[in-house]
mmCIF file of N, CA and C in Angstrom:
data_model
loop_
_atom_site.group_PDB
_atom_site.id
_atom_site.type_symbol
_atom_site.label_atom_id
_atom_site.label_comp_id
_atom_site.label_asym_id
_atom_site.label_seq_id
_atom_site.Cartn_x
_atom_site.Cartn_y
_atom_site.Cartn_z
ATOM 1 N N GLN M 68 -136.790 -14.551 -129.404
ATOM 2 C CA GLN M 68 -135.536 -13.896 -129.132
ATOM 3 C C GLN M 68 -135.595 -12.456 -129.638
ATOM 4 N N VAL M 69 -135.089 -11.547 -128.845
ATOM 5 C CA VAL M 69 -135.020 -10.140 -129.205
ATOM 6 C C VAL M 69 -133.546 -9.782 -129.386
ATOM 7 N N GLN M 70 -133.193 -9.281 -130.564
ATOM 8 C CA GLN M 70 -131.807 -8.932 -130.806
ATOM 9 C C GLN M 70 -131.673 -7.873 -131.888
ATOM 10 N N LEU M 71 -130.520 -7.209 -131.870
ATOM 11 C CA LEU M 71 -130.142 -6.231 -132.868
ATOM 12 C C LEU M 71 -128.823 -6.681 -133.480
ATOM 13 N N VAL M 72 -128.714 -6.587 -134.795
ATOM 14 C CA VAL M 72 -127.514 -7.035 -135.486
ATOM 15 C C VAL M 72 -127.041 -5.949 -136.432
ATOM 16 N N GLU M 73 -125.835 -5.426 -136.178
ATOM 17 C CA GLU M 73 -125.246 -4.408 -137.038
ATOM 18 C C GLU M 73 -124.507 -5.057 -138.199
ATOM 19 N N SER M 74 -124.407 -4.314 -139.293
ATOM 20 C CA SER M 74 -123.624 -4.740 -140.435
ATOM 21 C C SER M 74 -123.192 -3.509 -141.222
ATOM 22 N N GLY M 75 -122.255 -3.699 -142.127
ATOM 23 C CA GLY M 75 -121.823 -2.623 -142.998
ATOM 24 C C GLY M 75 -120.497 -1.992 -142.641
ATOM 25 N N GLY M 76 -119.895 -2.414 -141.549
ATOM 26 C CA GLY M 76 -118.605 -1.870 -141.177
ATOM 27 C C GLY M 76 -117.513 -2.345 -142.110
ATOM 28 N N GLY M 77 -116.359 -1.704 -142.018
ATOM 29 C CA GLY M 77 -115.244 -2.072 -142.864
ATOM 30 C C GLY M 77 -114.157 -1.029 -142.804
ATOM 31 N N VAL M 78 -113.247 -1.098 -143.765
ATOM 32 C CA VAL M 78 -112.124 -0.178 -143.857
ATOM 33 C C VAL M 78 -112.349 0.765 -145.028
ATOM 34 N N VAL M 79 -112.250 2.060 -144.772
ATOM 35 C CA VAL M 79 -112.432 3.061 -145.822
ATOM 36 C C VAL M 79 -111.347 4.119 -145.716
ATOM 37 N N GLN M 80 -111.095 4.799 -146.815
ATOM 38 C CA GLN M 80 -110.146 5.896 -146.838
ATOM 39 C C GLN M 80 -110.765 7.153 -146.235
ATOM 40 N N ALA M 81 -109.937 7.974 -145.636
ATOM 41 C CA ALA M 81 -110.408 9.256 -145.124
ATOM 42 C C ALA M 81 -111.099 10.037 -146.239
ATOM 43 N N GLY M 82 -112.221 10.652 -145.904
ATOM 44 C CA GLY M 82 -113.010 11.370 -146.887
ATOM 45 C C GLY M 82 -114.086 10.535 -147.539
ATOM 46 N N GLY M 83 -114.046 9.243 -147.326
ATOM 47 C CA GLY M 83 -115.017 8.346 -147.914
ATOM 48 C C GLY M 83 -116.291 8.255 -147.102
ATOM 49 N N SER M 84 -117.188 7.387 -147.550
ATOM 50 C CA SER M 84 -118.483 7.212 -146.908
ATOM 51 C C SER M 84 -118.742 5.749 -146.616
ATOM 52 N N LEU M 85 -119.610 5.527 -145.647
ATOM 53 C CA LEU M 85 -119.986 4.178 -145.265
ATOM 54 C C LEU M 85 -121.403 4.221 -144.716
ATOM 55 N N ARG M 86 -122.169 3.189 -144.992
ATOM 56 C CA ARG M 86 -123.528 3.095 -144.476
ATOM 57 C C ARG M 86 -123.672 1.844 -143.621
ATOM 58 N N LEU M 87 -124.000 2.046 -142.357
ATOM 59 C CA LEU M 87 -124.220 0.946 -141.445
ATOM 60 C C LEU M 87 -125.703 0.611 -141.371
ATOM 61 N N SER M 88 -126.001 -0.641 -141.119
ATOM 62 C CA SER M 88 -127.374 -1.093 -140.954
ATOM 63 C C SER M 88 -127.515 -1.814 -139.627
ATOM 64 N N CYS M 89 -128.707 -1.752 -139.064
ATOM 65 C CA CYS M 89 -129.012 -2.477 -137.838
ATOM 66 C C CYS M 89 -130.379 -3.109 -137.988
ATOM 67 N N ALA M 90 -130.395 -4.411 -138.120
ATOM 68 C CA ALA M 90 -131.638 -5.156 -138.283
ATOM 69 C C ALA M 90 -132.135 -5.645 -136.930
ATOM 70 N N ALA M 91 -133.433 -5.495 -136.693
ATOM 71 C CA ALA M 91 -134.052 -5.948 -135.457
ATOM 72 C C ALA M 91 -134.805 -7.245 -135.695
ATOM 73 N N SER M 92 -134.887 -8.061 -134.659
ATOM 74 C CA SER M 92 -135.434 -9.405 -134.807
ATOM 75 C C SER M 92 -136.943 -9.523 -134.652
ATOM 76 N N GLY M 93 -137.589 -8.556 -134.023
ATOM 77 C CA GLY M 93 -139.007 -8.689 -133.754
ATOM 78 C C GLY M 93 -139.786 -7.395 -133.854
ATOM 79 N N ARG M 94 -141.103 -7.545 -133.881
ATOM 80 C CA ARG M 94 -141.989 -6.388 -134.002
ATOM 81 C C ARG M 94 -141.872 -5.426 -132.832
ATOM 82 N N THR M 95 -141.409 -5.907 -131.690
ATOM 83 C CA THR M 95 -141.292 -5.062 -130.514
ATOM 84 C C THR M 95 -140.442 -3.823 -130.764
ATOM 85 N N PHE M 96 -139.507 -3.905 -131.704
ATOM 86 C CA PHE M 96 -138.613 -2.782 -131.974
ATOM 87 C C PHE M 96 -139.236 -1.705 -132.843
ATOM 88 N N ILE M 97 -140.355 -1.966 -133.464
ATOM 89 C CA ILE M 97 -140.961 -0.995 -134.368
ATOM 90 C C ILE M 97 -141.252 0.323 -133.665
ATOM 91 N N ARG M 98 -141.748 0.256 -132.443
ATOM 92 C CA ARG M 98 -142.094 1.464 -131.697
ATOM 93 C C ARG M 98 -141.025 1.869 -130.686
ATOM 94 N N TYR M 99 -139.830 1.341 -130.835
ATOM 95 C CA TYR M 99 -138.716 1.713 -129.981
ATOM 96 C C TYR M 99 -137.893 2.805 -130.641
ATOM 97 N N ALA M 100 -137.469 3.774 -129.853
ATOM 98 C CA ALA M 100 -136.453 4.693 -130.330
ATOM 99 C C ALA M 100 -135.159 3.913 -130.567
ATOM 100 N N ARG M 101 -134.392 4.347 -131.518
ATOM 101 C CA ARG M 101 -133.167 3.648 -131.890
ATOM 102 C C ARG M 101 -131.986 4.604 -131.904
ATOM 103 N N GLY M 102 -130.826 4.088 -131.533
ATOM 104 C CA GLY M 102 -129.646 4.926 -131.480
ATOM 105 C C GLY M 102 -128.397 4.222 -131.956
ATOM 106 N N TRP M 103 -127.392 5.035 -132.263
ATOM 107 C CA TRP M 103 -126.059 4.546 -132.601
ATOM 108 C C TRP M 103 -125.050 5.158 -131.635
ATOM 109 N N PHE M 104 -124.147 4.334 -131.152
ATOM 110 C CA PHE M 104 -123.034 4.751 -130.322
ATOM 111 C C PHE M 104 -121.757 4.175 -130.899
ATOM 112 N N ARG M 105 -120.635 4.724 -130.486
ATOM 113 C CA ARG M 105 -119.360 4.176 -130.922
ATOM 114 C C ARG M 105 -118.377 4.184 -129.764
ATOM 115 N N GLN M 106 -117.406 3.296 -129.848
ATOM 116 C CA GLN M 106 -116.401 3.200 -128.809
ATOM 117 C C GLN M 106 -115.054 2.855 -129.429
ATOM 118 N N ALA M 107 -114.098 3.736 -129.227
ATOM 119 C CA ALA M 107 -112.742 3.512 -129.682
ATOM 120 C C ALA M 107 -111.939 2.877 -128.558
ATOM 121 N N PRO M 108 -110.845 2.195 -128.887
ATOM 122 C CA PRO M 108 -110.030 1.558 -127.845
ATOM 123 C C PRO M 108 -109.593 2.548 -126.779
ATOM 124 N N GLY M 109 -109.803 2.190 -125.532
ATOM 125 C CA GLY M 109 -109.391 3.031 -124.426
ATOM 126 C C GLY M 109 -110.270 4.233 -124.161
ATOM 127 N N LYS M 110 -111.387 4.360 -124.866
ATOM 128 C CA LYS M 110 -112.262 5.508 -124.691
ATOM 129 C C LYS M 110 -113.664 5.071 -124.271
ATOM 130 N N GLU M 111 -114.415 6.008 -123.726
ATOM 131 C CA GLU M 111 -115.781 5.737 -123.304
ATOM 132 C C GLU M 111 -116.712 5.652 -124.505
ATOM 133 N N ARG M 112 -117.819 4.982 -124.318
ATOM 134 C CA ARG M 112 -118.831 4.897 -125.355
ATOM 135 C C ARG M 112 -119.380 6.294 -125.652
ATOM 136 N N GLU M 113 -119.496 6.625 -126.919
ATOM 137 C CA GLU M 113 -119.855 7.961 -127.360
ATOM 138 C C GLU M 113 -121.139 7.946 -128.178
ATOM 139 N N PHE M 114 -122.048 8.842 -127.870
ATOM 140 C CA PHE M 114 -123.295 8.973 -128.610
ATOM 141 C C PHE M 114 -123.039 9.476 -130.019
ATOM 142 N N VAL M 115 -123.696 8.873 -130.989
ATOM 143 C CA VAL M 115 -123.532 9.242 -132.384
ATOM 144 C C VAL M 115 -124.817 9.808 -132.983
ATOM 145 N N ALA M 116 -125.930 9.126 -132.780
ATOM 146 C CA ALA M 116 -127.195 9.559 -133.375
ATOM 147 C C ALA M 116 -128.341 8.755 -132.786
ATOM 148 N N ALA M 117 -129.551 9.300 -132.874
ATOM 149 C CA ALA M 117 -130.741 8.575 -132.443
ATOM 150 C C ALA M 117 -131.939 9.041 -133.253
ATOM 151 N N VAL M 118 -132.963 8.204 -133.299
ATOM 152 C CA VAL M 118 -134.191 8.514 -134.021
ATOM 153 C C VAL M 118 -135.373 7.968 -133.239
ATOM 154 N N ASP M 119 -136.474 8.717 -133.209
ATOM 155 C CA ASP M 119 -137.648 8.233 -132.501
ATOM 156 C C ASP M 119 -138.315 7.115 -133.290
ATOM 157 N N TRP M 120 -139.366 6.546 -132.723
ATOM 158 C CA TRP M 120 -139.941 5.348 -133.342
ATOM 159 C C TRP M 120 -140.545 5.614 -134.706
ATOM 160 N N SER M 121 -141.045 6.820 -134.934
ATOM 161 C CA SER M 121 -141.684 7.143 -136.203
ATOM 162 C C SER M 121 -140.688 7.543 -137.285
ATOM 163 N N GLY M 122 -139.471 7.879 -136.883
ATOM 164 C CA GLY M 122 -138.491 8.376 -137.821
ATOM 165 C C GLY M 122 -138.573 9.873 -138.044
ATOM 166 N N GLY M 123 -139.506 10.543 -137.368
ATOM 167 C CA GLY M 123 -139.730 11.950 -137.588
ATOM 168 C C GLY M 123 -138.838 12.885 -136.791
ATOM 169 N N ARG M 124 -138.198 12.378 -135.768
ATOM 170 C CA ARG M 124 -137.332 13.201 -134.939
ATOM 171 C C ARG M 124 -135.975 12.524 -134.797
ATOM 172 N N THR M 125 -134.929 13.278 -135.051
ATOM 173 C CA THR M 125 -133.572 12.746 -134.942
ATOM 174 C C THR M 125 -132.747 13.585 -133.989
ATOM 175 N N TYR M 126 -131.700 12.975 -133.461
ATOM 176 C CA TYR M 126 -130.831 13.625 -132.495
ATOM 177 C C TYR M 126 -129.379 13.331 -132.843
ATOM 178 N N TYR M 127 -128.529 14.335 -132.703
ATOM 179 C CA TYR M 127 -127.104 14.191 -132.966
ATOM 180 C C TYR M 127 -126.310 15.059 -131.999
ATOM 181 N N PRO M 128 -125.099 14.653 -131.684
ATOM 182 C CA PRO M 128 -124.221 15.604 -131.004
ATOM 183 C C PRO M 128 -123.830 16.689 -131.993
ATOM 184 N N ASP M 129 -123.574 17.882 -131.497
ATOM 185 C CA ASP M 129 -123.239 18.991 -132.383
ATOM 186 C C ASP M 129 -122.045 18.682 -133.271
ATOM 187 N N SER M 130 -121.117 17.913 -132.769
ATOM 188 C CA SER M 130 -119.896 17.627 -133.506
ATOM 189 C C SER M 130 -120.117 16.777 -134.751
ATOM 190 N N LEU M 131 -121.237 16.079 -134.825
ATOM 191 C CA LEU M 131 -121.490 15.189 -135.950
ATOM 192 C C LEU M 131 -122.633 15.640 -136.852
ATOM 193 N N LYS M 132 -123.343 16.670 -136.473
ATOM 194 C CA LYS M 132 -124.444 17.158 -137.296
ATOM 195 C C LYS M 132 -123.941 17.544 -138.682
ATOM 196 N N GLY M 133 -124.661 17.095 -139.700
ATOM 197 C CA GLY M 133 -124.305 17.413 -141.069
ATOM 198 C C GLY M 133 -123.381 16.413 -141.717
ATOM 199 N N ARG M 134 -122.741 15.572 -140.933
ATOM 200 C CA ARG M 134 -121.805 14.587 -141.475
ATOM 201 C C ARG M 134 -122.342 13.166 -141.336
ATOM 202 N N PHE M 135 -123.044 12.895 -140.248
ATOM 203 C CA PHE M 135 -123.680 11.590 -140.030
ATOM 204 C C PHE M 135 -125.193 11.773 -140.078
ATOM 205 N N THR M 136 -125.896 10.798 -140.634
ATOM 206 C CA THR M 136 -127.343 10.856 -140.725
ATOM 207 C C THR M 136 -127.952 9.519 -140.327
ATOM 208 N N ILE M 137 -128.900 9.558 -139.406
ATOM 209 C CA ILE M 137 -129.613 8.350 -139.008
ATOM 210 C C ILE M 137 -130.984 8.328 -139.680
ATOM 211 N N SER M 138 -131.432 7.156 -140.043
ATOM 212 C CA SER M 138 -132.755 6.986 -140.622
ATOM 213 C C SER M 138 -133.273 5.601 -140.266
ATOM 214 N N ARG M 139 -134.560 5.388 -140.458
ATOM 215 C CA ARG M 139 -135.115 4.071 -140.181
ATOM 216 C C ARG M 139 -136.185 3.731 -141.195
ATOM 217 N N ASP M 140 -136.313 2.456 -141.450
ATOM 218 C CA ASP M 140 -137.331 1.924 -142.333
ATOM 219 C C ASP M 140 -138.089 0.883 -141.521
ATOM 220 N N ASN M 141 -139.225 1.287 -140.977
ATOM 221 C CA ASN M 141 -139.967 0.380 -140.110
ATOM 222 C C ASN M 141 -140.564 -0.810 -140.868
ATOM 223 N N ALA M 142 -140.788 -0.651 -142.159
ATOM 224 C CA ALA M 142 -141.267 -1.772 -142.957
ATOM 225 C C ALA M 142 -140.232 -2.887 -142.996
ATOM 226 N N LYS M 143 -138.958 -2.511 -142.925
ATOM 227 C CA LYS M 143 -137.866 -3.475 -142.916
ATOM 228 C C LYS M 143 -137.320 -3.722 -141.515
ATOM 229 N N ASN M 144 -137.851 -2.988 -140.524
ATOM 230 C CA ASN M 144 -137.394 -3.115 -139.145
ATOM 231 C C ASN M 144 -135.885 -2.901 -139.052
ATOM 232 N N THR M 145 -135.424 -1.890 -139.756
ATOM 233 C CA THR M 145 -133.998 -1.634 -139.875
ATOM 234 C C THR M 145 -133.696 -0.147 -139.693
ATOM 235 N N VAL M 146 -132.601 0.131 -139.010
ATOM 236 C CA VAL M 146 -132.114 1.491 -138.822
ATOM 237 C C VAL M 146 -130.766 1.616 -139.521
ATOM 238 N N TYR M 147 -130.503 2.794 -140.071
ATOM 239 C CA TYR M 147 -129.280 3.021 -140.825
ATOM 240 C C TYR M 147 -128.493 4.188 -140.249
ATOM 241 N N LEU M 148 -127.206 4.163 -140.490
ATOM 242 C CA LEU M 148 -126.345 5.293 -140.171
ATOM 243 C C LEU M 148 -125.486 5.578 -141.392
ATOM 244 N N GLN M 149 -125.760 6.692 -142.050
ATOM 245 C CA GLN M 149 -124.961 7.125 -143.186
ATOM 246 C C GLN M 149 -123.839 8.005 -142.673
ATOM 247 N N MET M 150 -122.612 7.627 -142.956
ATOM 248 C CA MET M 150 -121.443 8.356 -142.490
ATOM 249 C C MET M 150 -120.682 8.894 -143.697
ATOM 250 N N ASN M 151 -120.542 10.203 -143.754
ATOM 251 C CA ASN M 151 -119.856 10.856 -144.858
ATOM 252 C C ASN M 151 -118.629 11.606 -144.357
ATOM 253 N N SER M 152 -117.738 11.913 -145.282
ATOM 254 C CA SER M 152 -116.518 12.659 -144.960
ATOM 255 C C SER M 152 -115.806 12.050 -143.758
ATOM 256 N N LEU M 153 -115.613 10.767 -143.806
ATOM 257 C CA LEU M 153 -115.043 10.048 -142.671
ATOM 258 C C LEU M 153 -113.611 10.485 -142.387
ATOM 259 N N LYS M 154 -113.283 10.503 -141.108
ATOM 260 C CA LYS M 154 -111.977 10.905 -140.628
ATOM 261 C C LYS M 154 -111.359 9.765 -139.832
ATOM 262 N N PRO M 155 -110.041 9.719 -139.731
ATOM 263 C CA PRO M 155 -109.415 8.664 -138.926
ATOM 264 C C PRO M 155 -109.957 8.599 -137.505
ATOM 265 N N GLU M 156 -110.320 9.734 -136.927
ATOM 266 C CA GLU M 156 -110.841 9.739 -135.576
ATOM 267 C C GLU M 156 -112.237 9.133 -135.455
ATOM 268 N N ASP M 157 -112.867 8.816 -136.584
ATOM 269 C CA ASP M 157 -114.146 8.107 -136.565
ATOM 270 C C ASP M 157 -113.958 6.610 -136.359
ATOM 271 N N THR M 158 -112.730 6.147 -136.397
ATOM 272 C CA THR M 158 -112.448 4.733 -136.209
ATOM 273 C C THR M 158 -112.934 4.269 -134.841
ATOM 274 N N ALA M 159 -113.772 3.248 -134.828
ATOM 275 C CA ALA M 159 -114.356 2.748 -133.588
ATOM 276 C C ALA M 159 -115.228 1.542 -133.897
ATOM 277 N N VAL M 160 -115.663 0.877 -132.848
ATOM 278 C CA VAL M 160 -116.723 -0.111 -132.979
ATOM 279 C C VAL M 160 -118.040 0.630 -132.828
ATOM 280 N N TYR M 161 -118.929 0.454 -133.775
ATOM 281 C CA TYR M 161 -120.215 1.134 -133.771
ATOM 282 C C TYR M 161 -121.303 0.174 -133.313
ATOM 283 N N TYR M 162 -122.092 0.631 -132.341
ATOM 284 C CA TYR M 162 -123.137 -0.190 -131.741
ATOM 285 C C TYR M 162 -124.515 0.389 -132.008
ATOM 286 N N CYS M 163 -125.434 -0.469 -132.329
ATOM 287 C CA CYS M 163 -126.837 -0.116 -132.461
ATOM 288 C C CYS M 163 -127.541 -0.394 -131.134
ATOM 289 N N ALA M 164 -128.494 0.450 -130.774
ATOM 290 C CA ALA M 164 -129.226 0.281 -129.527
ATOM 291 C C ALA M 164 -130.699 0.616 -129.725
ATOM 292 N N ALA M 165 -131.535 0.136 -128.806
ATOM 293 C CA ALA M 165 -132.966 0.402 -128.842
ATOM 294 C C ALA M 165 -133.460 0.761 -127.453
ATOM 295 N N ALA M 166 -134.370 1.728 -127.392
ATOM 296 C CA ALA M 166 -134.934 2.196 -126.128
ATOM 297 C C ALA M 166 -136.443 1.988 -126.128
ATOM 298 N N SER M 167 -136.937 1.230 -125.173
ATOM 299 C CA SER M 167 -138.379 0.998 -125.083
ATOM 300 C C SER M 167 -139.118 2.254 -124.649
ATOM 301 N N ARG M 168 -138.448 3.098 -123.887
ATOM 302 C CA ARG M 168 -139.005 4.377 -123.487
ATOM 303 C C ARG M 168 -138.678 5.408 -124.548
ATOM 304 N N GLY M 169 -139.632 6.237 -124.896
ATOM 305 C CA GLY M 169 -139.410 7.230 -125.922
ATOM 306 C C GLY M 169 -138.355 8.246 -125.529
ATOM 307 N N LEU M 170 -137.611 8.696 -126.524
ATOM 308 C CA LEU M 170 -136.592 9.718 -126.322
ATOM 309 C C LEU M 170 -137.135 11.036 -126.860
ATOM 310 N N ILE M 171 -137.182 12.051 -126.010
ATOM 311 C CA ILE M 171 -137.794 13.314 -126.401
ATOM 312 C C ILE M 171 -136.830 14.484 -126.372
ATOM 313 N N SER M 172 -135.556 14.215 -126.146
ATOM 314 C CA SER M 172 -134.566 15.279 -126.136
ATOM 315 C C SER M 172 -133.209 14.696 -126.473
ATOM 316 N N THR M 173 -132.292 15.558 -126.886
ATOM 317 C CA THR M 173 -130.938 15.116 -127.165
ATOM 318 C C THR M 173 -130.284 14.564 -125.907
ATOM 319 N N ALA M 174 -130.562 15.191 -124.765
ATOM 320 C CA ALA M 174 -129.996 14.724 -123.510
ATOM 321 C C ALA M 174 -130.405 13.288 -123.221
ATOM 322 N N GLN M 175 -131.675 12.961 -123.440
ATOM 323 C CA GLN M 175 -132.123 11.597 -123.228
ATOM 324 C C GLN M 175 -131.495 10.648 -124.238
ATOM 325 N N ALA M 176 -131.389 11.079 -125.476
ATOM 326 C CA ALA M 176 -130.826 10.235 -126.519
ATOM 327 C C ALA M 176 -129.363 9.916 -126.256
ATOM 328 N N MET M 177 -128.652 10.820 -125.605
ATOM 329 C CA MET M 177 -127.234 10.635 -125.340
ATOM 330 C C MET M 177 -126.952 9.679 -124.180
ATOM 331 N N GLY M 178 -127.927 9.439 -123.347
ATOM 332 C CA GLY M 178 -127.727 8.638 -122.154
ATOM 333 C C GLY M 178 -127.761 7.144 -122.428
ATOM 334 N N VAL M 179 -126.636 6.487 -122.219
ATOM 335 C CA VAL M 179 -126.553 5.061 -122.517
ATOM 336 C C VAL M 179 -127.513 4.241 -121.664
ATOM 337 N N THR M 180 -127.832 4.712 -120.462
ATOM 338 C CA THR M 180 -128.727 3.979 -119.576
ATOM 339 C C THR M 180 -130.175 4.033 -120.026
ATOM 340 N N ASN M 181 -130.492 4.841 -121.016
ATOM 341 C CA ASN M 181 -131.851 4.937 -121.523
ATOM 342 C C ASN M 181 -132.161 3.875 -122.574
ATOM 343 N N TYR M 182 -131.182 3.077 -122.934
ATOM 344 C CA TYR M 182 -131.355 2.043 -123.943
ATOM 345 C C TYR M 182 -131.416 0.664 -123.302
ATOM 346 N N ASP M 183 -132.309 -0.162 -123.810
ATOM 347 C CA ASP M 183 -132.569 -1.468 -123.220
ATOM 348 C C ASP M 183 -131.888 -2.617 -123.951
ATOM 349 N N TYR M 184 -131.618 -2.438 -125.233
ATOM 350 C CA TYR M 184 -131.038 -3.491 -126.050
ATOM 351 C C TYR M 184 -129.869 -2.958 -126.848
ATOM 352 N N TRP M 185 -128.875 -3.815 -127.044
ATOM 353 C CA TRP M 185 -127.661 -3.440 -127.767
ATOM 354 C C TRP M 185 -127.248 -4.546 -128.731
ATOM 355 N N GLY M 186 -126.718 -4.137 -129.873
ATOM 356 C CA GLY M 186 -126.157 -5.084 -130.807
ATOM 357 C C GLY M 186 -124.729 -5.430 -130.434
ATOM 358 N N GLN M 187 -124.122 -6.291 -131.236
ATOM 359 C CA GLN M 187 -122.773 -6.770 -130.941
ATOM 360 C C GLN M 187 -121.685 -5.821 -131.418
ATOM 361 N N GLY M 188 -122.033 -4.881 -132.267
ATOM 362 C CA GLY M 188 -121.082 -3.910 -132.775
ATOM 363 C C GLY M 188 -120.496 -4.301 -134.114
ATOM 364 N N THR M 189 -120.100 -3.296 -134.882
ATOM 365 C CA THR M 189 -119.424 -3.513 -136.151
ATOM 366 C C THR M 189 -118.250 -2.541 -136.245
ATOM 367 N N GLN M 190 -117.105 -3.045 -136.679
ATOM 368 C CA GLN M 190 -115.884 -2.250 -136.707
ATOM 369 C C GLN M 190 -115.850 -1.333 -137.919
ATOM 370 N N VAL M 191 -115.543 -0.069 -137.681
ATOM 371 C CA VAL M 191 -115.311 0.900 -138.741
ATOM 372 C C VAL M 191 -113.894 1.420 -138.581
ATOM 373 N N THR M 192 -113.099 1.276 -139.629
ATOM 374 C CA THR M 192 -111.723 1.747 -139.611
ATOM 375 C C THR M 192 -111.515 2.717 -140.763
ATOM 376 N N VAL M 193 -111.062 3.920 -140.454
ATOM 377 C CA VAL M 193 -110.821 4.945 -141.453
ATOM 378 C C VAL M 193 -109.321 5.173 -141.549
ATOM 379 N N SER M 194 -108.758 4.914 -142.710
ATOM 380 C CA SER M 194 -107.327 5.055 -142.914
ATOM 381 C C SER M 194 -106.999 6.426 -143.493
ATOM 382 N N SER M 195 -105.812 6.915 -143.195
ATOM 383 C CA SER M 195 -105.377 8.215 -143.680
ATOM 384 C C SER M 195 -104.495 8.092 -144.906
#
C-alpha cells in the first residue's frame, strides 16, 4: 500500500506556530518531490510549499516565503511544514502530496495535477 498521512494539526492562537508532519508508507516516496497544499471552506486548493526529492530545492508562493518552511528527512521518510506567525486566514485543511515526476520550477510545484498521491488532510485552525 502506498499512502501519505498528515499529522500535527490543531487549534492555535494568532501569532503562534505549528509544525505539520507527513509520513510516507514506502520507499517509493524517497525520490518523490513532496508538497503541501491547503484548502479553506468554499475556496480552491492553494499551493503552500514543495521540496525536491533530495531536500536541496524548495518552492513557495511569494505570499508565504519567510513564514512557512518545508523540509524533509528521507531517513524517516517524512516531510514537515513549519508554520510561524500564524494568522486566522491560514485556517484550512492542509494536505500533503507527492509527485513521481521531479519538480524543477515554482510553476510546476504549484500545479495540483503534477502530484500523484495525496494524504487525507489535517485541520489547522488559527484563532484571533
